[in-house]
Amino acid sequence: MKNALIVYGTSIERMRMGKKKAIFFALCVCLISSVLAYEILYPNSPINQQPSQTEDDSTNNSGGTETDSTINDQSGSQDGDDNVPITDSPDDSQSTGDVHQNQPEVPINTDVPPPPHVNEVDHEADGDYVWNSSDVIDVRLNGNSITVSLASAATVDGSKVTIKSAGTYRLNGSLTDGQVIVNTENKETVRLILNNVTIHCSTSAPIYVMKAKKTIIILQENTQNYVTDGNSYTVDSNGEPNGAIFSTSDLTIYGEGSLNVDANYNDGIASKDGLIIKSGFITVVSIDDAIRGKDYIVIKNGHINLNAGGDGLKSDNTENVTRGYVSVENAVIQITAGGDAVDARTDFIMNSGQISVTSGGGSSNNIVAGNSAKGIKAIVSLIVESGTITANSADDAIHSNGTITINGGSFTLSTGDDAIHADDSLTINNGVFVITKSYEGLESAVITINNGNIHLASDDDGINLAGGNDASGSIPGDTFYSSNYHLYINGGYIYVNANGDGIDSNGAITMTGGQVIVDGPTIRMNTAIDHDKPFKMTGGFLLAVGSSGTQIAPPQGPDASSTQYSVMVTFTSKKPAGTIIHLKTNSSGTEIFTFKPIKEYKTMVFCSPVLTTTTYDVYTGGSSTGSITDGLYTGGTYTAGTKTTSFTISSIVTKVGPPPPPF
């Protein structure tokens, strides 16, 4: 630079200007680089969209070199919720004919979720399932001895065979007490074709992949294959192996045959890296976890039946945010687990298929404090695109310590705790939900319902806006950490049968569309609708009945911030279960609704675009010849009971009847 100054005779002032330009140029380069890096890392932004996982992403997801970690969890599911630190179309219903009946506002959800991360791409390659039949090496299992068609490929020691080279091996026969070991230096794939084999090992893993680039277990079509172990292993200093089929590296299971694993020591099938189930008919009975893939479990297809003393499917890498996930692309899966049926330390993703789980003995069972017995659990996020989920769980049926997004699918849930719980946010964009039993139905700090059909029954609150870690087995001990609770209902159909509050928001409620029916509580300290901050309703249909509440906990409904009329009627006495409520206009006798609650009630809250500034009559009792769905009649003729009261709408909120009692 000094030479340049001498040559050009640059002044001090020009040096300063040159430095400023250089700094400005460097800042521009940094900014452009940042934008390009963001586009590469997050190609499918905006921020709330899950990035697609393509092979191009794999270069960004390796997370560096990983230190080997032992899979040696024999404690089952006694891990509670483990807040593990990980490093690194709305319903357009609207009103007409009145200045207050404006088009619904679309709420602004300021509770923006954190940026999504990209999961590590699995290890599947195009050539995994293709081989030359002429190159297959036969391994014959003869009870207490073994023969290999190519002696240089493997060594035999009595009833133990060690495969030393990459290639494709076909196993036939049975071992009374022996072992198949893979220990190769090659950077190529080892394939093990199981062709009607029975392998038992009393002191170690019957199939032990000690070292290999990648191993693929192929289930020959129309074959039955059995792998069993003893209840005591001889293990190394890392406690390995600890599964009946155990691999220290990537493992894939593929084929149209059957694999039956009886694991009496610890896990059934375990990989210290990634585990792919491409296809096959797989049955695992295990003392601890049935199938464990440390970095990930990716199920692409197949029929899987698991019975585990611990967890059913488990991915437990907590060292890398791109790993520790469980993905179900399409399969039929049935799991009975003493712990969590599915436990993902980062994400659970389901694109299609069928999952049926029973955890912790089912919804009628009590779990030990500190244990976790959830149906499907993910620590970071849980995403369901489609498919069918049936859960019968002692703990939460569907749970995330972070966020849950459901874009479709069919759900039948019975649980001793929450049916669907997310610590941070729950978003339902579509789907059919039948919640037959729960302590609380839907629970999260922020719940957004854009569409779907939801029927739920709860012992306590039906929809509960609260956050924090819902510790398993701690009913009703949820702990809450945020004040930004908000319920958004923009569409869909929701029916709530709650013994506690029907809808309980420890914050605000915004409703722009959809239909909500609440058969609320009979206990006065609970009400059909309870909210601590404003309930703004600008569209949709709301009908809720329940107890009278108290002056401390009064019944509530939409407030004056709404643009749609609402009415709250408090009757002078309780009405027995099954007593019809009929609302009609006073002048023309036009029916507004006819509803038959399933429990006794004393209050009714109603908000709908059909309400206008006119006079209405309320009848109780009587009968209807119409068709009934969730208590609401359509069609038919109403035979009048007793006229209970009349009221005239003159403001956004109308209240009729006596105030709630002091206590």
XYZ file of C-alpha atoms in Angstrom:
663
model
C 0.000 0.000 0.000
C 2.920 2.314 0.758
C 4.251 1.690 -2.752
C 0.860 2.618 -4.138
C 0.857 5.846 -2.115
C 4.314 6.752 -3.396
C 3.408 6.015 -7.006
C 0.165 7.919 -7.011
C 0.946 10.508 -4.389
C -2.313 9.943 -2.672
C -3.187 12.452 0.015
C -4.223 11.554 3.558
C -7.756 12.670 2.825
C -7.964 10.313 -0.169
C -6.662 7.483 2.016
C -9.529 8.093 4.384
C -12.025 8.120 1.525
C -10.511 4.933 0.123
C -10.878 3.206 3.467
C -14.519 4.251 3.714
C -15.195 2.898 0.227
C -13.414 -0.340 1.087
C -15.465 -0.732 4.249
C -18.670 0.019 2.339
C -17.700 -2.513 -0.330
C -16.958 -5.154 2.321
C -20.336 -4.559 3.979
C -22.105 -5.005 0.645
C -20.275 -8.264 0.021
C -21.260 -9.531 3.507
C -24.901 -8.559 2.972
C -25.098 -10.288 -0.423
C -23.385 -13.379 1.002
C -25.858 -13.503 3.889
C -28.827 -13.308 1.510
C -27.413 -16.043 -0.705
C -26.672 -18.243 2.318
C -30.212 -17.776 3.620
C -31.685 -18.695 0.228
C -29.602 -21.867 0.169
C -30.364 -22.880 3.760
C -34.050 -21.949 3.681
C -35.225 -22.292 0.079
C -38.919 -22.480 1.024
C -39.242 -19.395 3.181
C -41.347 -17.632 4.594
C -40.369 -18.296 8.116
C -43.411 -20.343 9.063
C -43.017 -22.850 6.206
C -41.193 -26.114 6.815
C -38.273 -26.222 4.396
C -38.290 -29.037 1.888
C -35.650 -31.667 2.375
C -33.749 -32.333 -0.802
C -30.418 -33.898 -1.467
C -29.052 -30.389 -1.966
C -29.685 -29.751 1.713
C -27.430 -32.558 2.811
C -24.332 -30.417 2.542
C -25.785 -27.992 5.048
C -26.969 -30.545 7.561
C -23.960 -32.639 8.440
C -23.272 -30.684 11.578
C -19.576 -31.564 11.382
C -17.991 -34.721 12.679
C -20.026 -36.470 15.346
C -18.442 -38.253 18.258
C -19.819 -41.772 18.661
C -22.329 -42.062 21.459
C -23.540 -45.268 23.072
C -27.165 -46.339 22.877
C -27.376 -47.839 26.323
C -30.631 -46.640 27.843
C -32.030 -49.476 29.905
C -34.102 -47.155 32.038
C -37.098 -47.438 29.737
C -39.152 -44.257 29.585
C -38.444 -42.768 32.968
C -37.443 -39.505 31.381
C -40.497 -37.340 31.988
C -40.772 -34.692 29.291
C -37.055 -33.940 29.357
C -36.691 -30.340 28.234
C -33.540 -31.377 26.401
C -31.405 -28.464 25.211
C -30.676 -28.842 21.511
C -27.597 -26.957 20.422
C -27.037 -25.329 17.535
C -58.883 -21.111 4.159
C -60.713 -19.286 6.773
C -64.481 -19.452 6.888
C -65.642 -16.243 5.259
C -68.965 -16.165 7.094
C -70.086 -12.560 7.455
C -73.132 -10.560 8.403
C -75.335 -8.358 6.286
C -77.887 -5.623 6.685
C -76.533 -3.729 9.705
C -73.795 -1.231 10.450
C -72.340 -3.620 13.030
C -72.364 -6.602 10.710
C -69.054 -5.990 8.982
C -66.883 -8.416 7.100
C -64.772 -10.404 9.593
C -61.326 -9.081 10.324
C -58.404 -11.402 9.832
C -56.534 -11.496 13.140
C -52.861 -10.687 13.236
C -51.034 -13.413 15.091
C -47.981 -11.672 16.519
C -46.738 -14.851 18.183
C -44.292 -15.676 15.392
C -42.717 -19.130 15.732
C -38.940 -19.483 15.620
C -37.241 -20.121 12.274
C -37.566 -23.732 11.144
C -34.560 -25.988 10.881
C -33.794 -28.512 8.185
C -33.548 -32.173 9.158
C -30.567 -34.154 7.976
C -31.292 -36.032 4.756
C -31.453 -39.791 5.334
C -28.814 -42.175 4.007
C -30.853 -43.829 1.243
C -29.133 -43.961 -2.168
C -30.375 -44.955 -5.619
C -28.367 -48.173 -5.755
C -29.271 -49.486 -2.320
C -31.826 -52.003 -3.523
C -30.049 -53.205 -6.674
C -27.454 -55.974 -6.821
C -26.137 -58.615 -9.194
C -27.483 -62.033 -8.284
C -24.323 -63.689 -9.608
C -22.287 -61.862 -6.978
C -24.348 -63.088 -4.019
C -22.339 -64.983 -1.393
C -24.227 -67.791 0.356
C -23.949 -68.208 4.107
C -25.433 -71.482 5.351
C -26.450 -71.642 9.026
C -26.349 -75.254 10.187
C -27.460 -75.125 13.827
C -24.031 -75.195 15.473
C -21.886 -74.576 12.396
C -21.685 -72.225 9.412
C -20.424 -72.546 5.844
C -19.625 -69.663 3.462
C -19.492 -70.059 -0.329
C -16.591 -67.583 -0.612
C -14.159 -68.239 2.217
C -12.191 -65.012 1.714
C -15.290 -62.875 2.349
C -15.922 -64.044 5.904
C -14.359 -65.954 8.777
C -16.140 -68.689 10.704
C -15.534 -69.595 14.321
C -17.904 -72.369 15.307
C -21.380 -70.878 15.237
C -20.129 -67.323 14.703
C -19.537 -65.799 11.282
C -17.777 -62.466 10.735
C -18.311 -60.753 7.380
C -15.137 -58.895 6.444
C -15.914 -57.451 3.008
C -18.646 -55.343 1.448
C -21.031 -57.237 -0.783
C -24.329 -59.104 -0.830
C -24.748 -62.138 1.435
C -27.675 -64.556 1.468
C -28.312 -66.236 4.836
C -30.181 -69.552 5.007
C -30.939 -71.928 7.871
C -30.729 -71.494 11.619
C -28.303 -71.023 14.508
C -29.077 -72.635 17.852
C -26.732 -70.265 19.678
C -24.629 -68.212 17.319
C -24.043 -64.821 15.802
C -23.709 -62.949 12.515
C -21.183 -60.106 12.745
C -20.415 -57.444 10.132
C -16.945 -55.910 10.523
C -15.660 -54.383 7.282
C -13.115 -51.745 6.346
C -14.724 -51.129 2.961
C -16.459 -47.857 2.138
C -19.224 -49.751 0.377
C -22.546 -51.308 1.381
C -23.104 -54.674 3.024
C -26.368 -56.429 2.178
C -27.709 -59.289 4.260
C -30.506 -61.239 2.564
C -32.516 -63.115 5.190
C -33.990 -66.193 3.514
C -36.019 -68.089 6.135
C -33.423 -67.764 8.901
C -33.699 -68.322 12.636
C -30.842 -66.864 14.657
C -30.560 -67.137 18.439
C -27.716 -65.809 20.554
C -27.825 -66.162 24.317
C -25.018 -63.727 25.218
C -24.988 -60.972 22.575
C -26.771 -59.466 19.576
C -27.675 -62.226 17.085
C -27.012 -59.728 14.253
C -24.221 -57.286 15.174
C -22.941 -54.671 12.707
C -19.692 -53.791 14.402
C -18.297 -51.726 11.544
C -19.581 -50.918 8.065
C -20.268 -47.954 5.818
C -23.933 -48.958 5.563
C -25.824 -52.209 6.075
C -29.070 -53.218 4.367
C -31.079 -56.133 5.757
C -33.183 -57.574 2.941
C -36.231 -59.679 3.793
C -36.633 -62.187 1.001
C -40.192 -62.217 -0.332
C -42.520 -64.800 1.251
C -40.016 -65.719 3.994
C -40.282 -65.810 7.785
C -37.191 -64.726 9.674
C -36.634 -64.887 13.434
C -34.039 -63.176 15.623
C -33.967 -63.845 19.383
C -31.505 -63.162 22.178
C -30.939 -63.973 25.844
C -31.481 -61.817 28.922
C -27.783 -61.207 29.623
C -25.125 -59.839 27.247
C -21.348 -59.707 27.209
C -20.731 -56.064 26.265
C -17.759 -53.805 25.625
C -16.692 -50.764 27.627
C -19.438 -48.698 25.937
C -22.117 -51.171 26.960
C -22.485 -52.423 23.386
C -24.177 -54.163 21.772
C -27.523 -53.672 23.493
C -30.099 -54.738 20.906
C -31.027 -57.988 19.223
C -30.199 -56.358 15.879
C -27.533 -53.757 16.616
C -25.609 -51.516 14.236
C -22.970 -48.890 14.926
C -23.635 -47.327 11.513
C -26.506 -46.580 9.122
C -29.003 -49.430 8.849
C -31.811 -50.094 6.361
C -34.479 -52.824 6.396
C -36.118 -53.659 3.089
C -38.101 -56.413 1.389
C -41.435 -58.197 1.235
C -40.655 -60.915 3.775
C -41.246 -60.977 7.536
C -38.854 -60.185 10.370
C -39.704 -61.210 13.933
C -37.467 -59.935 16.734
C -37.740 -61.120 20.334
C -35.425 -58.920 22.452
C -35.024 -60.165 26.017
C -32.025 -58.037 27.038
C -32.760 -54.456 25.992
C -33.708 -52.994 22.580
C -35.131 -54.823 19.597
C -33.556 -53.069 16.588
C -31.008 -50.304 17.245
C -28.731 -48.128 15.115
C -26.232 -45.624 16.474
C -26.638 -43.634 13.255
C -29.697 -43.499 11.003
C -32.338 -46.204 10.571
C -34.558 -46.583 7.494
C -37.445 -49.009 7.167
C -38.137 -49.142 3.453
C -40.651 -51.998 3.538
C -41.351 -55.379 5.072
C -43.489 -57.042 7.734
C -41.733 -56.351 11.020
C -42.712 -57.510 14.507
C -40.661 -56.608 17.576
C -41.172 -57.574 21.214
C -38.615 -55.906 23.492
C -37.757 -55.444 27.146
C -36.891 -51.792 26.496
C -37.238 -49.811 23.253
C -38.528 -51.665 20.202
C -36.838 -49.665 17.412
C -34.206 -47.021 18.075
C -32.326 -44.912 15.525
C -30.100 -42.404 17.212
C -29.858 -39.897 14.360
C -33.266 -40.607 12.850
C -35.910 -43.181 12.102
C -37.388 -42.880 8.616
C -40.269 -45.241 7.825
C -41.037 -45.177 4.135
C -43.454 -48.103 4.039
C -44.202 -51.489 5.554
C -46.287 -53.164 8.234
C -44.811 -52.729 11.710
C -46.066 -54.211 14.981
C -44.203 -53.264 18.167
C -44.630 -54.313 21.800
C -42.094 -52.513 23.986
C -41.447 -52.317 27.698
C -39.895 -48.902 27.052
C -40.545 -46.716 24.016
C -41.836 -47.989 20.691
C -40.031 -45.808 18.120
C -37.220 -43.660 19.500
C -34.671 -41.256 18.036
C -32.546 -39.713 20.749
C -29.772 -37.560 19.262
C -29.689 -34.395 21.354
C -26.344 -33.144 20.039
C -27.426 -31.945 16.592
C -30.631 -30.071 15.818
C -30.866 -31.680 12.357
C -30.998 -35.184 13.864
C -33.080 -36.980 16.453
C -36.211 -37.023 14.294
C -38.840 -39.629 13.385
C -40.449 -39.498 9.951
C -43.349 -41.646 8.741
C -43.866 -41.364 5.000
C -46.345 -44.194 4.544
C -46.790 -47.360 6.628
C -49.163 -49.295 8.828
C -47.803 -49.138 12.374
C -49.183 -50.581 15.603
C -47.386 -49.903 18.886
C -47.969 -50.974 22.475
C -45.434 -49.335 24.784
C -44.846 -49.042 28.503
C -43.299 -45.632 27.845
C -43.823 -43.311 24.878
C -45.106 -45.040 21.769
C -43.093 -42.563 19.665
C -40.317 -40.393 21.127
C -38.465 -37.934 18.856
C -35.838 -35.754 20.478
C -36.360 -33.118 17.765
C -39.180 -33.570 15.230
C -41.936 -35.987 14.352
C -43.169 -35.743 10.763
C -46.009 -37.799 9.282
C -46.922 -37.524 5.619
C -49.282 -40.483 5.281
C -50.019 -43.945 6.641
C -51.709 -45.371 9.727
C -50.430 -45.293 13.294
C -52.246 -46.967 16.198
C -50.642 -46.658 19.639
C -51.312 -47.686 23.227
C -48.936 -46.236 25.806
C -48.602 -46.594 29.548
C -51.477 -49.061 29.754
C -53.976 -46.743 28.076
C -56.134 -43.793 29.083
C -57.636 -45.487 32.151
C -54.225 -46.155 33.692
C -52.283 -43.933 36.086
C -48.595 -43.454 35.387
C -45.807 -43.102 37.927
C -44.778 -39.492 38.548
C -41.713 -38.629 36.475
C -42.380 -41.274 33.841
C -43.479 -40.447 30.314
C -46.130 -42.543 28.581
C -47.257 -40.362 25.701
C -48.696 -41.505 22.417
C -46.542 -39.440 20.054
C -43.963 -37.051 21.505
C -41.600 -34.575 19.838
C -39.375 -32.164 21.717
C -39.036 -29.478 19.017
C -41.913 -29.796 16.538
C -44.622 -32.197 15.431
C -46.066 -31.992 11.917
C -48.856 -34.127 10.442
C -49.697 -33.687 6.778
C -52.102 -36.612 6.360
C -52.792 -40.143 7.541
C -54.617 -41.768 10.437
C -53.582 -41.652 14.095
C -55.347 -43.650 16.796
C -54.005 -43.225 20.330
C -54.958 -44.695 23.707
C -52.470 -43.219 26.157
C -52.045 -42.766 29.886
C -50.216 -39.500 29.189
C -50.716 -36.907 26.414
C -51.850 -38.517 23.171
C -49.998 -36.043 20.926
C -47.355 -33.854 22.540
C -44.638 -31.346 21.666
C -42.432 -29.280 23.941
C -42.415 -26.770 21.091
C -44.929 -26.530 18.256
C -47.557 -28.717 16.589
C -48.891 -28.171 13.063
C -51.654 -30.394 11.688
C -52.506 -29.919 8.025
C -54.795 -32.921 7.649
C -55.464 -36.476 8.693
C -57.847 -38.404 10.908
C -57.364 -38.624 14.690
C -59.107 -40.792 17.283
C -57.681 -40.043 20.716
C -58.332 -41.311 24.236
C -55.965 -40.124 26.959
C -55.571 -39.753 30.696
C -54.044 -36.298 30.149
C -54.163 -33.849 27.232
C -55.301 -35.079 23.840
C -53.109 -32.595 21.941
C -50.597 -30.481 23.864
C -47.932 -28.060 22.608
C -45.953 -25.898 24.973
C -45.600 -23.035 22.477
C -48.192 -23.197 19.704
C -50.772 -25.503 18.135
C -52.030 -24.862 14.588
C -54.827 -26.919 13.033
C -55.287 -26.241 9.335
C -57.462 -29.266 8.621
C -58.267 -32.776 9.780
C -60.942 -34.822 11.528
C -60.557 -35.181 15.304
C -62.536 -37.445 17.614
C -61.331 -37.071 21.205
C -63.355 -39.544 23.249
C -61.573 -39.069 26.588
C -59.109 -36.497 27.897
C -58.212 -34.450 30.930
C -57.962 -31.418 28.663
C -58.654 -31.609 24.934
C -56.453 -29.034 23.193
C -53.807 -27.143 25.145
C -51.148 -24.627 24.129
C -50.064 -21.037 24.715
C -51.294 -20.101 21.236
C -53.933 -22.145 19.405
C -54.955 -21.359 15.826
C -57.813 -23.299 14.226
C -58.237 -22.504 10.546
C -60.298 -25.507 9.478
C -61.150 -29.076 10.371
C -63.815 -31.029 12.238
C -63.215 -31.395 15.968
C -65.284 -33.363 18.483
C -63.833 -33.534 21.968
C -64.772 -34.642 25.470
C -62.749 -33.559 28.510
C -62.779 -34.079 32.258
C -61.511 -30.523 32.698
C -61.155 -27.761 30.096
C -62.036 -28.562 26.513
C -59.735 -25.992 24.888
C -57.175 -24.563 27.301
C -54.919 -21.630 26.486
C -51.892 -22.115 28.679
C -48.227 -22.741 28.123
C -45.227 -24.358 29.680
C -44.090 -27.869 30.315
C -46.995 -30.237 30.842
C -45.117 -32.692 33.060
C -46.331 -36.208 32.433
C -48.312 -37.780 35.207
C -48.906 -34.420 36.871
C -52.623 -33.876 36.323
C -53.543 -31.094 36.889
C -50.083 -29.701 37.491
C -49.292 -27.792 34.314
C -46.778 -24.993 34.789
C -47.184 -21.810 32.774
C -44.551 -19.319 31.736
C -46.017 -16.795 29.291
C -48.754 -14.185 29.264
C -49.233 -14.109 25.486
C -52.004 -16.694 25.395
C -54.345 -16.402 22.432
C -56.996 -18.538 20.753
C -57.661 -17.867 17.062
C -60.682 -19.533 15.438
C -60.867 -18.709 11.749
C -62.901 -21.650 10.481
C -63.818 -25.277 10.961
C -66.366 -27.076 13.121
C -65.767 -27.536 16.858
C -67.931 -29.416 19.349
C -66.839 -29.428 22.990
C -68.267 -31.555 25.811
C -66.365 -30.385 28.883
C -66.726 -30.941 32.599
C -64.438 -27.975 33.197
C -64.455 -24.762 31.190
C -65.526 -25.413 27.621
C -63.055 -22.834 26.328
C -60.575 -21.428 28.866
C -58.232 -18.739 27.603
C -55.780 -17.322 30.092
C -55.471 -14.611 27.497
C -57.509 -13.404 24.504
C -59.845 -15.015 21.962
C -60.312 -13.907 18.363
C -62.962 -15.599 16.219
C -63.492 -14.691 12.572
C -65.346 -17.747 11.289
C -66.292 -21.356 11.836
C -68.894 -23.011 14.059
C -68.412 -23.685 17.775
C -70.833 -25.577 20.037
C -70.059 -26.047 23.722
C -71.870 -28.389 26.093
C -70.244 -26.914 29.142
C -69.833 -27.689 32.827
C -72.397 -28.078 35.584
C -70.038 -26.979 38.391
C -70.389 -23.259 39.138
C -66.648 -22.541 39.385
C -66.399 -23.504 35.716
C -68.177 -21.909 32.770
C -68.792 -22.646 29.115
C -66.460 -19.826 28.058
C -63.766 -18.185 30.202
C -61.234 -15.593 29.055
C -58.913 -13.166 30.843
C -58.450 -10.773 27.925
C -60.848 -9.573 25.198
C -62.925 -11.992 23.139
C -63.360 -10.341 19.771
C -65.792 -12.076 17.431
C -66.221 -10.767 13.899
C -67.655 -13.840 12.171
C -68.834 -17.387 12.681
C -71.388 -19.201 14.844
C -71.013 -19.702 18.615
C -73.476 -21.489 20.904
C -72.378 -22.399 24.432
C -74.333 -23.582 27.473
C -73.169 -24.289 31.002
C -73.300 -23.364 34.649
C -74.123 -19.959 36.085
C -70.583 -19.441 37.308
C -69.871 -17.112 40.203
C -69.031 -13.448 40.613
C -65.386 -14.533 40.893
C -65.644 -16.745 37.812
C -68.645 -15.440 35.831
C -69.823 -16.882 32.518
C -68.385 -14.991 29.571
C -68.734 -14.565 25.831
C -67.781 -12.164 23.048
C -67.226 -8.620 24.319
C -67.812 -5.087 23.046
C -64.735 -5.209 20.786
C -66.697 -7.556 18.535
C -68.483 -6.519 15.339
C -71.092 -9.268 15.558
C -74.029 -9.216 18.015
C -74.094 -11.666 20.906
C -76.455 -12.480 23.757
C -75.936 -14.146 27.125
C -79.048 -15.509 28.832
C -78.939 -16.561 32.476
C -82.025 -18.530 33.447
C -83.630 -18.119 36.872
C -83.217 -21.813 37.598
C -81.194 -24.753 36.321
C -82.624 -26.614 33.386
C -82.376 -30.406 33.391
C -80.229 -32.240 30.857
C -82.062 -32.702 27.577
C -84.225 -29.577 27.987
C -84.435 -27.905 24.584
C -83.564 -24.211 24.104
C -85.415 -22.582 21.221
C -84.683 -19.040 20.001
C -86.936 -17.233 17.482
C -87.747 -13.720 16.376
C -90.662 -12.140 18.210
C -92.262 -10.467 15.207
C -92.116 -13.129 12.482
C -91.485 -16.243 14.543
C -88.428 -17.129 12.445
C -86.431 -19.895 14.098
C -82.857 -18.923 14.918
C -81.855 -22.226 16.506
C -83.211 -25.210 18.424
C -80.673 -26.898 20.700
C -80.788 -29.835 23.131
C -77.975 -29.763 25.745
C -76.778 -33.111 27.088
C -76.229 -31.775 30.645
C -78.060 -29.472 33.022
C -77.407 -25.788 32.385
C -78.224 -22.289 33.606
C -76.588 -20.006 31.035
C -76.550 -19.757 27.267
C -74.200 -17.670 25.091
C -75.029 -17.144 21.439
C -73.304 -15.134 18.702
C -74.126 -15.345 15.018
C -74.410 -13.178 11.897
C -78.197 -13.770 11.974
C -78.645 -11.649 15.124
C -79.903 -8.138 14.365
C -81.413 -5.217 16.250
C -84.787 -6.783 16.913
C -86.680 -8.632 19.664
C -86.294 -12.365 20.299
C -88.191 -14.942 22.357
C -86.503 -17.754 24.301
C -88.362 -21.021 24.916
C -87.251 -23.983 26.998
C -88.629 -27.491 26.807
C -90.856 -28.732 24.043
C -89.775 -31.046 21.248
C -88.556 -31.040 17.654
C -88.995 -33.402 14.704
C -85.766 -32.183 13.071
C -82.479 -34.031 12.619
C -80.079 -33.552 15.513
C -76.285 -33.296 15.360
C -74.313 -32.427 18.492
C -77.558 -31.188 20.055
C -78.396 -28.760 17.240
C -81.560 -29.435 15.244
C -81.924 -28.815 11.521
C -85.244 -28.952 9.687
C -88.391 -30.363 11.270
C -90.964 -28.595 13.393
C -90.528 -27.289 16.932
C -93.415 -27.876 19.343
C -93.263 -25.060 21.879
C -92.416 -25.596 25.509
C -92.369 -22.676 27.977
C -91.582 -19.120 26.956
C -88.824 -18.187 29.398
C -87.878 -14.649 28.424
C -87.687 -12.064 25.660
C -84.918 -9.596 24.850
C -84.152 -6.856 22.356
C -80.738 -6.445 20.723
C -79.612 -2.833 21.029
C -75.851 -3.151 21.509
C -73.057 -5.535 20.528
C -73.383 -7.446 23.812
C -76.786 -8.144 25.395
C -77.125 -9.787 28.813
C -80.425 -11.185 30.063
C -81.247 -12.532 33.512
C -79.831 -12.319 37.020
C -76.094 -11.915 37.773
C -74.141 -14.968 38.950
C -74.200 -15.824 42.654
C -71.334 -14.708 44.921
C -69.983 -18.247 45.351
